[in-house]
Amino acid sequence: MRYNYQNILRLLAPVICQALFITSYAQQKQKGFYKDLFMDSGMMLTSRVDLAASRLADFTMESFISTPHSYTEKFSFTDADTIMQNQLICGSAIDENGILLYPDGAPRFRVVYMNGGRAKAHGGTLGEQGRKNYRMFVANGGGYVGSCAGAFIASLGTKLPDKEEAPTDLYLGIWPGFTTGTGLEKSWTDIDIEPGSPLLNYYHYGHRMSIDSVRHNGGCYGNMTYRCPQGTEVLARYSTPGGEPKRNIVGEPVIWAYKACEQSGRIVLCGSHPEYAEEGPRLELTAAMLKYAMDGVGKPTIKGELKIGEKRRMTCYTHDNNPAFTRIGDKQYHHFTIQVPDGTDTLKIALSSVSGSDKFDLYLLADSHTLAFKDEAEYSDLHLGVDKQLVIVHPQTGTMYASVFCNTTVTARQTRYGTQYSGRIDVLNGVPYEIYVTAIPKQPIQ
């Protein structure tokens, strides 16, 4: 009997890959974010109210949902849509930085998911500030997943095979390449997952490398032959056209990813619509895209060094444009280093409130080896309130890591427009504090 070993390997690839990746996703989730996922179902996008993949992956999620609409109706949106979207994405008096960002510009969610719809039109409704906030979100470490319009808008613009490139400022440009429209509407496509694709790390897809009947409506592919950014990963390709396309798309990238550097977030883009599925391989594919983006969030940054005997005031607002000294947001960490002098007997780290801002809960943490997180740090003070002190006897000489964590957060509730906040909304513009370090030297032996 003769065997087709190539087909056998393709069938076994998901099993092999899952056996190789023994570190689970849950162990890799980074800390210091308010929640896992924000879903943009905003103006000129599909007004999706639910994302089944977020439940499969057990993600915490919030959303903005515009009024259900038809793209042919010019006045299908209400004033409330515009007001809500501007307040959430661009910012407002009670949340200057907008829902996506912490006061210092760090990402507040691990990942944003952007629905399909009309890419350029949605970019226009975001305005210059909204597009800037999206770019800052990814540049500072947040992940991004977009399907169809969410993939188009992430690029620099479009490039059709027989036409010049069409860049647009209304797109985000977080993937600095060009997309090409498939010309295929109201149809379905089959998708072949690339051998060795990181999408295979998360699910087995029925132990197949091909996923059939994925909804497609005017989507795109990543143009890998025209000014493709270095570091772009092809994760899956179109394998059947699923209809009568205007151009051949078989073999073109349907899912691709990009991460500019360690500090930036990972972008995962898809030209079709697996997010419609509520069961089976298509549902798993959507969850895998979200997980891969989440695994690629930027590394935590260190605000700076706490100098012995010098008080550091973390009191700036967003508009001060001084992130190293800006207030802390809800469920956020601020990380610092301390250079412990040789011969130190006792190190004291003191956290204190600023006048009028003592009704918050901030935690103080320290560790001799790595960034300090509240369930792992060697030293911690988790009492309620702001004022704290750690007394570390006989600390190791060299670098000590200190962190401040804000445990105060808003109350979130679901409405027809998505998530709305109440309660401690004063935390959204950040909590000011001061931090001070003293080092007591060892006494000489008499």
Short mmCIF file of N, CA, C and O in Angstrom, two decimals, residues 120-163:
data_model
loop_
_atom_site.label_atom_id
_atom_site.label_comp_id
_atom_site.label_asym_id
_atom_site.label_seq_id
_atom_site.Cartn_x
_atom_site.Cartn_y
_atom_site.Cartn_z
N LYS A 120 -13.47 52.67 5.72
CA LYS A 120 -13.17 54.09 5.58
C LYS A 120 -14.21 54.95 6.28
O LYS A 120 -13.88 55.96 6.92
N ALA A 121 -15.47 54.53 6.20
CA ALA A 121 -16.53 55.29 6.86
C ALA A 121 -16.37 55.25 8.38
O ALA A 121 -16.57 56.26 9.06
N HIS A 122 -16.02 54.08 8.91
CA HIS A 122 -15.82 54.00 10.36
C HIS A 122 -14.61 54.84 10.77
O HIS A 122 -14.66 55.54 11.79
N GLY A 123 -13.55 54.78 9.98
CA GLY A 123 -12.38 55.61 10.28
C GLY A 123 -12.73 57.08 10.32
O GLY A 123 -12.22 57.83 11.16
N GLY A 124 -13.64 57.50 9.44
CA GLY A 124 -14.08 58.89 9.44
C GLY A 124 -14.85 59.25 10.69
O GLY A 124 -14.69 60.34 11.24
N THR A 125 -15.70 58.32 11.16
CA THR A 125 -16.48 58.61 12.37
C THR A 125 -15.60 58.64 13.62
O THR A 125 -15.95 59.31 14.60
N LEU A 126 -14.47 57.93 13.60
CA LEU A 126 -13.56 57.96 14.74
C LEU A 126 -12.91 59.33 14.90
O LEU A 126 -12.58 59.74 16.02
N GLY A 127 -12.73 60.03 13.80
CA GLY A 127 -12.06 61.32 13.84
C GLY A 127 -10.57 61.16 14.06
O GLY A 127 -10.05 60.06 14.33
N GLU A 128 -9.86 62.26 13.97
CA GLU A 128 -8.40 62.22 14.10
C GLU A 128 -7.97 61.71 15.47
O GLU A 128 -7.04 60.91 15.58
N GLN A 129 -8.66 62.15 16.55
CA GLN A 129 -8.28 61.73 17.89
C GLN A 129 -8.55 60.25 18.12
O GLN A 129 -7.75 59.55 18.73
N GLY A 130 -9.69 59.76 17.62
CA GLY A 130 -9.99 58.34 17.77
C GLY A 130 -8.98 57.46 17.06
O GLY A 130 -8.54 56.44 17.60
N ARG A 131 -8.60 57.84 15.84
CA ARG A 131 -7.60 57.06 15.10
C ARG A 131 -6.25 57.13 15.82
O ARG A 131 -5.52 56.14 15.89
N LYS A 132 -5.91 58.30 16.36
CA LYS A 132 -4.66 58.45 17.11
C LYS A 132 -4.66 57.54 18.34
O LYS A 132 -3.64 56.90 18.65
N ASN A 133 -5.79 57.45 19.04
CA ASN A 133 -5.86 56.60 20.23
C ASN A 133 -5.70 55.13 19.87
O ASN A 133 -5.08 54.36 20.62
N TYR A 134 -6.27 54.71 18.74
CA TYR A 134 -6.09 53.33 18.30
C TYR A 134 -4.61 53.05 18.01
O TYR A 134 -4.07 51.99 18.39
N ARG A 135 -3.96 53.97 17.33
CA ARG A 135 -2.54 53.78 17.01
C ARG A 135 -1.70 53.73 18.28
O ARG A 135 -0.77 52.92 18.39
N MET A 136 -2.02 54.59 19.23
CA MET A 136 -1.28 54.59 20.50
C MET A 136 -1.52 53.30 21.26
O MET A 136 -0.60 52.74 21.88
N PHE A 137 -2.75 52.79 21.22
CA PHE A 137 -3.09 51.54 21.90
C PHE A 137 -2.17 50.42 21.44
O PHE A 137 -1.61 49.68 22.25
N VAL A 138 -2.00 50.26 20.13
CA VAL A 138 -1.16 49.19 19.59
C VAL A 138 0.32 49.49 19.81
O VAL A 138 1.09 48.61 20.21
N ALA A 139 0.74 50.72 19.56
CA ALA A 139 2.15 51.08 19.72
C ALA A 139 2.64 50.87 21.15
O ALA A 139 3.79 50.51 21.38
N ASN A 140 1.75 51.06 22.12
CA ASN A 140 2.13 50.93 23.53
C ASN A 140 1.86 49.55 24.09
O ASN A 140 1.99 49.35 25.30
N GLY A 141 1.47 48.59 23.23
CA GLY A 141 1.43 47.21 23.70
C GLY A 141 0.12 46.47 23.56
O GLY A 141 0.07 45.27 23.81
N GLY A 142 -0.98 47.14 23.17
CA GLY A 142 -2.26 46.45 23.05
C GLY A 142 -2.37 45.65 21.77
O GLY A 142 -1.88 46.06 20.72
N GLY A 143 -3.03 44.50 21.85
CA GLY A 143 -3.25 43.68 20.67
C GLY A 143 -4.48 44.11 19.90
O GLY A 143 -5.38 44.77 20.44
N TYR A 144 -4.54 43.74 18.63
CA TYR A 144 -5.65 44.14 17.76
C TYR A 144 -6.02 42.97 16.86
O TYR A 144 -5.15 42.33 16.25
N VAL A 145 -7.33 42.66 16.78
CA VAL A 145 -7.85 41.66 15.86
C VAL A 145 -8.96 42.33 15.05
O VAL A 145 -9.84 42.99 15.62
N GLY A 146 -8.91 42.19 13.74
CA GLY A 146 -9.93 42.78 12.88
C GLY A 146 -10.32 41.85 11.77
O GLY A 146 -9.46 41.18 11.19
N SER A 147 -11.61 41.77 11.47
CA SER A 147 -12.08 40.94 10.36
C SER A 147 -12.76 41.81 9.33
O SER A 147 -13.49 42.75 9.67
N CYS A 148 -12.51 41.53 8.05
CA CYS A 148 -13.09 42.25 6.92
C CYS A 148 -12.78 43.74 7.03
O CYS A 148 -11.63 44.14 6.87
N ALA A 149 -13.75 44.59 7.36
CA ALA A 149 -13.46 46.02 7.51
C ALA A 149 -12.42 46.26 8.59
O ALA A 149 -11.60 47.17 8.48
N GLY A 150 -12.45 45.43 9.64
CA GLY A 150 -11.45 45.55 10.70
C GLY A 150 -10.05 45.25 10.23
O GLY A 150 -9.07 45.72 10.81
N ALA A 151 -9.94 44.46 9.12
CA ALA A 151 -8.63 44.20 8.51
C ALA A 151 -8.26 45.33 7.55
O ALA A 151 -7.11 45.81 7.55
N PHE A 152 -9.20 45.76 6.73
CA PHE A 152 -8.94 46.88 5.83
C PHE A 152 -8.41 48.10 6.59
O PHE A 152 -7.39 48.69 6.25
N ILE A 153 -9.13 48.49 7.66
CA ILE A 153 -8.83 49.73 8.36
C ILE A 153 -7.49 49.67 9.09
O ILE A 153 -6.88 50.71 9.37
N ALA A 154 -7.02 48.47 9.37
CA ALA A 154 -5.73 48.34 10.05
C ALA A 154 -4.55 48.63 9.14
O ALA A 154 -3.44 48.89 9.60
N SER A 155 -4.77 48.63 7.82
CA SER A 155 -3.70 48.78 6.85
C SER A 155 -3.45 50.25 6.51
O SER A 155 -4.11 51.16 7.04
N LEU A 156 -2.51 50.48 5.59
CA LEU A 156 -2.25 51.83 5.09
C LEU A 156 -3.27 52.24 4.03
O LEU A 156 -3.48 53.43 3.80
N GLY A 157 -3.87 51.24 3.38
CA GLY A 157 -4.81 51.51 2.31
C GLY A 157 -4.96 50.28 1.45
O GLY A 157 -4.58 49.17 1.85
N THR A 158 -5.49 50.45 0.26
CA THR A 158 -5.75 49.32 -0.63
C THR A 158 -4.85 49.38 -1.86
O THR A 158 -4.40 50.44 -2.28
N LYS A 159 -4.63 48.21 -2.44
CA LYS A 159 -3.85 48.10 -3.68
C LYS A 159 -4.46 46.98 -4.52
O LYS A 159 -4.35 45.80 -4.18
N LEU A 160 -5.17 47.36 -5.58
CA LEU A 160 -5.73 46.39 -6.49
C LEU A 160 -4.69 46.01 -7.54
O LEU A 160 -3.80 46.81 -7.86
N PRO A 161 -4.77 44.79 -8.09
CA PRO A 161 -3.74 44.33 -9.04
C PRO A 161 -3.54 45.25 -10.24
O PRO A 161 -2.42 45.40 -10.74
N ASP A 162 -4.61 45.88 -10.71
CA ASP A 162 -4.52 46.68 -11.93
C ASP A 162 -4.58 48.18 -11.67
O ASP A 162 -4.79 48.97 -12.59
N LYS A 163 -4.39 48.59 -10.41
CA LYS A 163 -4.49 50.00 -10.08
C LYS A 163 -3.35 50.43 -9.16
O LYS A 163 -2.66 49.60 -8.56
#
